[in-house]
PDB file of C-alpha atoms in Angstrom:
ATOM      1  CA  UNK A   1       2.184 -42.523 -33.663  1.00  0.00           C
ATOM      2  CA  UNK A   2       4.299 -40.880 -36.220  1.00  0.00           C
ATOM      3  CA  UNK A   3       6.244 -43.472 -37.805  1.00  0.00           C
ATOM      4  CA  UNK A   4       8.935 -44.683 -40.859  1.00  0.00           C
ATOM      5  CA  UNK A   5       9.185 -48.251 -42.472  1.00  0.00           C
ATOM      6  CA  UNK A   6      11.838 -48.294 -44.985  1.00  0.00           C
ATOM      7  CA  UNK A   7      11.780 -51.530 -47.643  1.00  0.00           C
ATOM      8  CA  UNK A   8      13.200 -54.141 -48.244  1.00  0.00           C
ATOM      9  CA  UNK A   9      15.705 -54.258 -45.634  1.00  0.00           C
ATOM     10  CA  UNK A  10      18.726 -55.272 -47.362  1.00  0.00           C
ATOM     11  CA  UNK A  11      19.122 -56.167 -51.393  1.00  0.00           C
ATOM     12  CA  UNK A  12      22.491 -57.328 -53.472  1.00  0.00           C
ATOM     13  CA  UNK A  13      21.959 -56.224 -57.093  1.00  0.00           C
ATOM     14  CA  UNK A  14      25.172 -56.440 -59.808  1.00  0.00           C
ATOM     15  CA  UNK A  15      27.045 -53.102 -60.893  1.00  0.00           C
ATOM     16  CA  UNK A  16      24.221 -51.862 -64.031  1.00  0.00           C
ATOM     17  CA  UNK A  17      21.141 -53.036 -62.560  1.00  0.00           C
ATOM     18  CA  UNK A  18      18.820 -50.228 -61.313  1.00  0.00           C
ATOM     19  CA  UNK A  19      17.568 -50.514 -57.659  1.00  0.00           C
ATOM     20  CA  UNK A  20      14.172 -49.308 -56.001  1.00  0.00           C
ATOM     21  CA  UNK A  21      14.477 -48.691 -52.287  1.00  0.00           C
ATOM     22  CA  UNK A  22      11.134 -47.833 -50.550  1.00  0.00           C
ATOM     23  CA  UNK A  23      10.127 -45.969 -47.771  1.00  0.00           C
ATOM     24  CA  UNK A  24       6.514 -45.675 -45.865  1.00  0.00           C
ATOM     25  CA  UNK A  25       5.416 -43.525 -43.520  1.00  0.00           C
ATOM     26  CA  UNK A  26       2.734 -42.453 -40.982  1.00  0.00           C
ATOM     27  CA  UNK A  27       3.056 -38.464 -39.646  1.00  0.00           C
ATOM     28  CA  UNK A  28      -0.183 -36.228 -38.756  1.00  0.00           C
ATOM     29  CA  UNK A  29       1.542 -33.610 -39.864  1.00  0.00           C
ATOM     30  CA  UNK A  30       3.719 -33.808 -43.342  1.00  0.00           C
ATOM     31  CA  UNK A  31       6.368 -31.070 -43.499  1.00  0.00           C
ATOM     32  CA  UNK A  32       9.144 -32.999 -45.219  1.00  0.00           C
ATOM     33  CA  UNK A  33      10.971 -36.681 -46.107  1.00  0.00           C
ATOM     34  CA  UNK A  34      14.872 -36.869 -46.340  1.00  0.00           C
ATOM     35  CA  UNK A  35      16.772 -39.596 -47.455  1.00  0.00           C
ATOM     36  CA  UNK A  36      20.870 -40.547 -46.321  1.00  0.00           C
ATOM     37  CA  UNK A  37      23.775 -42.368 -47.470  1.00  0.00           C
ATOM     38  CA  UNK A  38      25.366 -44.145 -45.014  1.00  0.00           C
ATOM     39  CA  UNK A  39      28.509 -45.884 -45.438  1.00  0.00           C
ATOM     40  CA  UNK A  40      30.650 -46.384 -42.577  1.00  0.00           C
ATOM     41  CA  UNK A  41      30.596 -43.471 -40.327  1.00  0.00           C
ATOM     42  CA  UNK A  42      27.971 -40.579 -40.858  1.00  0.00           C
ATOM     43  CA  UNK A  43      25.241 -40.827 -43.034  1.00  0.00           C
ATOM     44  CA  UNK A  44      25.079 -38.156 -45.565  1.00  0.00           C
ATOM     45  CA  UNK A  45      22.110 -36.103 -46.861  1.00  0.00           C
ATOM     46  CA  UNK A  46      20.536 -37.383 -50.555  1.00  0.00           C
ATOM     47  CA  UNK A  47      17.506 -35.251 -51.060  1.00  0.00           C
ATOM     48  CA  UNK A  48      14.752 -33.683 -49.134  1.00  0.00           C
ATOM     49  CA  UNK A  49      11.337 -33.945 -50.419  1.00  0.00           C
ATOM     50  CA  UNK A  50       8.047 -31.423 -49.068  1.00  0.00           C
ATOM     51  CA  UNK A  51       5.088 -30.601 -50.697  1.00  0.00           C
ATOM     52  CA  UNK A  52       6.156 -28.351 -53.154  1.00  0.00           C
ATOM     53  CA  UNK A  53       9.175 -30.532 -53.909  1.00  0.00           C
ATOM     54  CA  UNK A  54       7.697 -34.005 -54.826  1.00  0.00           C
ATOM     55  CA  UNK A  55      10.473 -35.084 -56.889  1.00  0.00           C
ATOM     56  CA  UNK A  56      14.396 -34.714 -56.726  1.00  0.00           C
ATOM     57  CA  UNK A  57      17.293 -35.637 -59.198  1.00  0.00           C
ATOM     58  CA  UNK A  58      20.819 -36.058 -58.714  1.00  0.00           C
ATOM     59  CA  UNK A  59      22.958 -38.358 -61.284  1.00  0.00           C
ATOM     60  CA  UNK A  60      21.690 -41.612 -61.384  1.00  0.00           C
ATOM     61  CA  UNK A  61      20.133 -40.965 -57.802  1.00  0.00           C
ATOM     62  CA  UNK A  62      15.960 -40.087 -57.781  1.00  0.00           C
ATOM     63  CA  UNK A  63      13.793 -39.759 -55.251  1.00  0.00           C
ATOM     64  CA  UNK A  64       9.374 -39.018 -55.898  1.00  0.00           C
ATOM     65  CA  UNK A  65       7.194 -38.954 -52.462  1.00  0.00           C
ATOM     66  CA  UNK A  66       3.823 -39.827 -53.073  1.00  0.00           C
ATOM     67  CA  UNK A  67       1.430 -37.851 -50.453  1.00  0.00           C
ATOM     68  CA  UNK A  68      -1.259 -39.537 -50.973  1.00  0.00           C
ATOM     69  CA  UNK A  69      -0.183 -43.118 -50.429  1.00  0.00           C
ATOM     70  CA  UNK A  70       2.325 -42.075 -47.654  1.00  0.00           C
ATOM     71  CA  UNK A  71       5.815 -43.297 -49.464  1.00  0.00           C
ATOM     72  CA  UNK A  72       8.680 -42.522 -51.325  1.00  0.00           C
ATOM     73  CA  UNK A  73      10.742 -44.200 -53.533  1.00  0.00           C
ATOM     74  CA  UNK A  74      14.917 -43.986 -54.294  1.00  0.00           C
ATOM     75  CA  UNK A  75      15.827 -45.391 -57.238  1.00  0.00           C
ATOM     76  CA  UNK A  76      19.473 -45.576 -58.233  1.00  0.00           C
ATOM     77  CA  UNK A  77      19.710 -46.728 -62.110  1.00  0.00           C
ATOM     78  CA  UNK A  78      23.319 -48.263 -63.319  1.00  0.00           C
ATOM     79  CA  UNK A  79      24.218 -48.861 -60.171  1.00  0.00           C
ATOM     80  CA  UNK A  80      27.959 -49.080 -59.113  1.00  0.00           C
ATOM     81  CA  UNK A  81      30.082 -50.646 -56.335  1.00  0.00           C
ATOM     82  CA  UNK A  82      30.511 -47.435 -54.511  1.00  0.00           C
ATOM     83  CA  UNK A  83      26.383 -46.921 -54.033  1.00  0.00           C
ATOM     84  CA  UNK A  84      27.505 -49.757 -51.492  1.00  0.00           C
ATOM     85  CA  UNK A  85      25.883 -48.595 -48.261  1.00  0.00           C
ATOM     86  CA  UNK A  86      22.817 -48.561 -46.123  1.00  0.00           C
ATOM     87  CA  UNK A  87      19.846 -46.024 -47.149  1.00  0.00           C
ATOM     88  CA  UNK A  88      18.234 -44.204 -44.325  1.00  0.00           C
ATOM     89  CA  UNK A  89      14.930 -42.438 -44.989  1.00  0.00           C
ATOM     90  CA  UNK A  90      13.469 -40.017 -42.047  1.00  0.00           C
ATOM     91  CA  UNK A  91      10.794 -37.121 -41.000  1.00  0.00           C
ATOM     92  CA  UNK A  92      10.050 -34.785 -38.457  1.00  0.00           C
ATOM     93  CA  UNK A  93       7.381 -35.012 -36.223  1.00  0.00           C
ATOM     94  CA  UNK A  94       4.746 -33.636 -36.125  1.00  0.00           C
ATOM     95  CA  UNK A  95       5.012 -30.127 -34.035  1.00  0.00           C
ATOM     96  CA  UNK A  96       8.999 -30.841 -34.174  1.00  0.00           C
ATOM     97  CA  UNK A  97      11.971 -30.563 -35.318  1.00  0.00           C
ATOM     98  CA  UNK A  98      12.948 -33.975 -33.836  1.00  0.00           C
ATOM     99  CA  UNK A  99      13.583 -36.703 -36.948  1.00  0.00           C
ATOM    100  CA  UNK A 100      13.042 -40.399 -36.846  1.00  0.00           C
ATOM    101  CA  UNK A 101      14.432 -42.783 -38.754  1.00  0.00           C
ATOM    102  CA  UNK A 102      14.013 -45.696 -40.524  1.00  0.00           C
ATOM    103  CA  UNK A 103      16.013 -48.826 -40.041  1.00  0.00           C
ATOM    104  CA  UNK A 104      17.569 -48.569 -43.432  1.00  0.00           C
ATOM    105  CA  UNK A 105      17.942 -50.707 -46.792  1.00  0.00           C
ATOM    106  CA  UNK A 106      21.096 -52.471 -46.496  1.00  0.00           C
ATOM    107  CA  UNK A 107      22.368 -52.307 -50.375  1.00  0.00           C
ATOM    108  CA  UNK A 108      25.232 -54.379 -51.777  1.00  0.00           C
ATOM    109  CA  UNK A 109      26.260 -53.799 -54.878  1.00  0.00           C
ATOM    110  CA  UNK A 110      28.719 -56.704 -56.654  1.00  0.00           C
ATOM    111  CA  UNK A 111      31.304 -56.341 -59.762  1.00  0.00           C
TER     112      UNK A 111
ATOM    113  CA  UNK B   1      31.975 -24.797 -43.746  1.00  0.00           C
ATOM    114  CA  UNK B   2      33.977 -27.599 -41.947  1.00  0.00           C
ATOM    115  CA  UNK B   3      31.392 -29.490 -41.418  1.00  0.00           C
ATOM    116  CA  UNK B   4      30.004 -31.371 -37.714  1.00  0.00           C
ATOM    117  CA  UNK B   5      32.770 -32.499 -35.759  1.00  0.00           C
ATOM    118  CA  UNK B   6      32.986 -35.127 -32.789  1.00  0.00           C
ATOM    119  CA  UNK B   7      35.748 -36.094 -30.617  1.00  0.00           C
ATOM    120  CA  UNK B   8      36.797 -38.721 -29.578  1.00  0.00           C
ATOM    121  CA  UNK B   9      35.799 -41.216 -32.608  1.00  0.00           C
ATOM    122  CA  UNK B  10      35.689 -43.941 -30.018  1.00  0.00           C
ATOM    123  CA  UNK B  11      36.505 -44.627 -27.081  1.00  0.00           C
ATOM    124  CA  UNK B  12      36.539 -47.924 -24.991  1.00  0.00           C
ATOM    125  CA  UNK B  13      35.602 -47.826 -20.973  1.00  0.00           C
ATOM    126  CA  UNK B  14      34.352 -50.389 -18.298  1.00  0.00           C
ATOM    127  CA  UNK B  15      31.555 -50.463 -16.914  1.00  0.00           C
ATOM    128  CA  UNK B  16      30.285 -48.424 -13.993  1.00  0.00           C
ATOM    129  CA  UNK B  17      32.770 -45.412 -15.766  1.00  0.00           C
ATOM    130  CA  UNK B  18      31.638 -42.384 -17.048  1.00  0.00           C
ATOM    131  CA  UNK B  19      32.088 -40.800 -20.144  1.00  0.00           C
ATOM    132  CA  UNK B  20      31.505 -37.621 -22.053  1.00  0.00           C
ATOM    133  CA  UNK B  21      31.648 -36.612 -25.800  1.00  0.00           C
ATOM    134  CA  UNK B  22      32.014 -33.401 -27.625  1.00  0.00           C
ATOM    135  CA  UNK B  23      30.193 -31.988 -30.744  1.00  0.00           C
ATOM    136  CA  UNK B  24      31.280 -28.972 -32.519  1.00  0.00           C
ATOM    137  CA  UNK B  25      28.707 -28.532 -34.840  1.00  0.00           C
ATOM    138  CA  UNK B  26      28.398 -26.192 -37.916  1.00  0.00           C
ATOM    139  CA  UNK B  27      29.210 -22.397 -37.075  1.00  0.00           C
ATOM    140  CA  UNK B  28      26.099 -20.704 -38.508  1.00  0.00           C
ATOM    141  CA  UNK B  29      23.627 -23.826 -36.894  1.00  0.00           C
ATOM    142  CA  UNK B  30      21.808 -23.557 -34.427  1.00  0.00           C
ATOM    143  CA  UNK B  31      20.140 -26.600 -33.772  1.00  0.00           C
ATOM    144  CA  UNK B  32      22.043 -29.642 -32.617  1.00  0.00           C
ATOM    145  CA  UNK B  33      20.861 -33.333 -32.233  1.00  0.00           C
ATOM    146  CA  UNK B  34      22.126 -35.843 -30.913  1.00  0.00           C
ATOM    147  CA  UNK B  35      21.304 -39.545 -31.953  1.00  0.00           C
ATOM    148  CA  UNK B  36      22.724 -43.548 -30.851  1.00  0.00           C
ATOM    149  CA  UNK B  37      22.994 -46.159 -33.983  1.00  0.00           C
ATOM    150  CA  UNK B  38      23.528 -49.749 -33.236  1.00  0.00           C
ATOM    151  CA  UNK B  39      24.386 -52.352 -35.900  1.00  0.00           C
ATOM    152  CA  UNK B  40      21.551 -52.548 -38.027  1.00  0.00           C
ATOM    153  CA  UNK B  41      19.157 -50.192 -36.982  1.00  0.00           C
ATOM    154  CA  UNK B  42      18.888 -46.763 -37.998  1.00  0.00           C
ATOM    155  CA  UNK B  43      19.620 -43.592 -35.845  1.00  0.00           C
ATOM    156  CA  UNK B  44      17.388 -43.570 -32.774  1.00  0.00           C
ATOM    157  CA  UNK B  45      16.899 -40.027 -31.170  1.00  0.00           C
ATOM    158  CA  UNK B  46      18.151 -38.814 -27.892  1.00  0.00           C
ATOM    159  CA  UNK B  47      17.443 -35.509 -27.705  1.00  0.00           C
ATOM    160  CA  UNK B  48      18.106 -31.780 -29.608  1.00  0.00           C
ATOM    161  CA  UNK B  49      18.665 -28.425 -28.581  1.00  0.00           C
ATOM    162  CA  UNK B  50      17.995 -25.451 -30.153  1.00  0.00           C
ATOM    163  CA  UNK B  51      20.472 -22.783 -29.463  1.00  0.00           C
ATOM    164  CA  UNK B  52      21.198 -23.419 -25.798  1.00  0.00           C
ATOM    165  CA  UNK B  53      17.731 -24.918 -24.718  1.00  0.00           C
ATOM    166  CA  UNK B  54      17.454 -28.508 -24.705  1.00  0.00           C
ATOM    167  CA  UNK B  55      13.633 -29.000 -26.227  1.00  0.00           C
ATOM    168  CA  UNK B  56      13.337 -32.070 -26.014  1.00  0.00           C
ATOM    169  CA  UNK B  57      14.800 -35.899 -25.120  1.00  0.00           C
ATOM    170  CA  UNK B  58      13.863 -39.255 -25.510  1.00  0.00           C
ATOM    171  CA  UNK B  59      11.377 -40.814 -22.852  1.00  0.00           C
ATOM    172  CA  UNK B  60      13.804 -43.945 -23.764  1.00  0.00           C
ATOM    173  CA  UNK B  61      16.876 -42.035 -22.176  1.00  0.00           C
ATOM    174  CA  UNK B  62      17.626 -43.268 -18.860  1.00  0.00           C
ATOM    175  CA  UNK B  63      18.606 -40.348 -16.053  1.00  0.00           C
ATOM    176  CA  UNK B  64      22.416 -41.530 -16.952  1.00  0.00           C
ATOM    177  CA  UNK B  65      22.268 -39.477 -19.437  1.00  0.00           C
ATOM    178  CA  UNK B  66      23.079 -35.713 -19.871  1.00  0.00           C
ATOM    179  CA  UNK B  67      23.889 -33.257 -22.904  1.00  0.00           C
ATOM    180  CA  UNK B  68      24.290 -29.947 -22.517  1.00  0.00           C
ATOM    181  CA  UNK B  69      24.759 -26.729 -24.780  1.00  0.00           C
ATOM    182  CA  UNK B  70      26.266 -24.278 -22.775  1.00  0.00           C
ATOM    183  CA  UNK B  71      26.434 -20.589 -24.677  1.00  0.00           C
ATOM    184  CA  UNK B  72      24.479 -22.711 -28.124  1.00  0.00           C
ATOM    185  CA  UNK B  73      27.847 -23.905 -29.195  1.00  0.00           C
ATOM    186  CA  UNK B  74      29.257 -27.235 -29.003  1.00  0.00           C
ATOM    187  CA  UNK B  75      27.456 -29.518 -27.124  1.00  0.00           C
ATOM    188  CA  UNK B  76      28.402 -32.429 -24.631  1.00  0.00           C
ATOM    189  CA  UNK B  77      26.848 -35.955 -24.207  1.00  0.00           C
ATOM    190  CA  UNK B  78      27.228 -37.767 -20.522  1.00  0.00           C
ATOM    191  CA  UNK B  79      27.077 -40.992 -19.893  1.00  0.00           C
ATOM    192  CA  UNK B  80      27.266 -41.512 -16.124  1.00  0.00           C
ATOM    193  CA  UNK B  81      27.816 -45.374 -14.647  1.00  0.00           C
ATOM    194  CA  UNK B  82      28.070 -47.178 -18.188  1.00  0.00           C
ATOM    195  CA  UNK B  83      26.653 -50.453 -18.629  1.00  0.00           C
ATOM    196  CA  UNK B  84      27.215 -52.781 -21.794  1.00  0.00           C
ATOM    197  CA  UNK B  85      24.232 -52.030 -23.236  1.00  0.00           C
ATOM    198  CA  UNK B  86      25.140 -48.300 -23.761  1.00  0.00           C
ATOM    199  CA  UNK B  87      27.741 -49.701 -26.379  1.00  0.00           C
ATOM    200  CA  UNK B  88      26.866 -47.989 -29.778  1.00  0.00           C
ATOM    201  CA  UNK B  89      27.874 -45.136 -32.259  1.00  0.00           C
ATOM    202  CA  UNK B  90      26.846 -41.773 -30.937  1.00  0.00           C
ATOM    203  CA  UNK B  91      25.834 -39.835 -33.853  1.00  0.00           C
ATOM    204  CA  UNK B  92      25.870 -35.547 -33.577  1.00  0.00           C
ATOM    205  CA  UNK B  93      23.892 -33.862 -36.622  1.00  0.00           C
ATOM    206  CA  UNK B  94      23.473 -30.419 -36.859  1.00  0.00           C
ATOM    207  CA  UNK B  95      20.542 -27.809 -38.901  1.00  0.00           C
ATOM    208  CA  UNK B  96      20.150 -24.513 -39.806  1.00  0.00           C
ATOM    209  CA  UNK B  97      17.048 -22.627 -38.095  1.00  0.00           C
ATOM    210  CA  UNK B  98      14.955 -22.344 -40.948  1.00  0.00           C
ATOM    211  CA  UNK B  99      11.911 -24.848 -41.850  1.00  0.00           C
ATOM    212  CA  UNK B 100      13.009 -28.070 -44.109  1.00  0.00           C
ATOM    213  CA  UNK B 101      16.441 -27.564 -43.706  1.00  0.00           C
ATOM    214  CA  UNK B 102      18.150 -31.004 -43.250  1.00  0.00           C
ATOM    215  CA  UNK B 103      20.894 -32.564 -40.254  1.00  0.00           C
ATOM    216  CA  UNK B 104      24.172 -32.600 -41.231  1.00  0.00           C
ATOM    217  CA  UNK B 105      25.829 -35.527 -39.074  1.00  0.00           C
ATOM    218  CA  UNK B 106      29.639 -35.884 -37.944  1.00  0.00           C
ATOM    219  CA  UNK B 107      31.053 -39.036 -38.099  1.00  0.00           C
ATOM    220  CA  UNK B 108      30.482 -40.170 -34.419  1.00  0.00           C
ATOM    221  CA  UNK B 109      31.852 -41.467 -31.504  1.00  0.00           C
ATOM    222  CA  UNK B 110      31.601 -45.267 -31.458  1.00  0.00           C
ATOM    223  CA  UNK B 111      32.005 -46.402 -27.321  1.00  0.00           C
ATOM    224  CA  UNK B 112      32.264 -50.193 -26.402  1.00  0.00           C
ATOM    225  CA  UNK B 113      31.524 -50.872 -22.635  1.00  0.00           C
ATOM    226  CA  UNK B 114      33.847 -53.988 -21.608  1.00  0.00           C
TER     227      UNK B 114
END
């Protein structure tokens, strides 16, 4: 069953370090991987990743899927108070347009 | 673009009441989704429509629930004879029609069952 296992599930780092947040999954079917910001209300849209976009860059904020081994990887580099939130990777199903998600990297980032 | 909106943002009710949320969801979208987030976990799926049709729902969704899409508008969530554990944020996240294209969420409806 299609599936999404998001790593580690929470992390404190200090404001400058650079974080890696991963995410695994299991689909039959691999159309595309999107990854959220959530701080307190809606999560908001990062990146999406598909096979002919393996890699996305915004600011300090990247994202690479790896198809082969099933995961991708955020990292955030100099990493500031307000990248304070919980991460959310998900996919659709296979055959769908329904998305799962993962539980979520809880990130807390001090001064 | 004004973005997915969801009214109320929360709303408190005892149980054995029943109540019913609106999503207004991006003009030119036409699928909507509809999705229940309790502390700590991330968004679990309830069901989406596209355009008026309701494809699909979540074998976890008990018969007290309802959404409908009437005209592929805004969309309505019922929640007929609440019980505690129905307490949670009730996310609305809307997508274009084309392939890849991602949900845009509102910023819920959080309901506490007393």
């Amino acid at each position: 069953e299609d599936k999404v296992v998001q790593s580690p599930l929470s992390l404190v780092v200090h404001e400058g370090d650079t974080v890696t947040l991963n995410c695994s999954y299991e689909v039959t079917n691999f159309r595309s991987l999107l990854w959220y910001k959530q701080e307190k209300k809606a999560p908001t849209f990062l990146f999406m990743l598909t096979s002919s976009g393996i890699e996305k860059k915004s600011g300090r904020l990247s994202s690479i899927l790896d198809k082969k081994e099933l995961f991708s990887i955020l990292n955030i580099t100099a990493t500031q108070t307000g990248d304070s939130a919980v991460y959310l990777c998900a996919h659709p199903l296979s055959g769908t347009y329904k998305y799962i998600f993962g539980t979520g990297t809880r990130l807390k980032v001090l001064a | 673009d004004t973005g997915v909106s969801q009214d109320p943002r929360h709303k408190i009710t005892k149980r054995g009441q029943n109540v019913t949320f609106r999503c207004d969801p991006i003009s030119e979208h036409n699928r909507l989704y509809w999705y229940r987030q309790t502390l700590g976990q991330g968004p679990e799926f309830l069901t989406y429509f596209q355009n008026e049709a309701q494809l699909e729902k979540s074998r976890l969704l008990s018969d007290r629930f309802s959404a409908e899409r009437p005209k592929g508008s805004f969309s309505t969530l019922e929640i007929q004879r609440t019980e505690q554990g129905d307490s949670a944020m009730y996310l609305c996240a809307s997508s274009a029609g084309f392939e890849n294209s991602p949900l845009h969420f509102g910023n819920g409806t959080r309901l506490t069952v007393t």
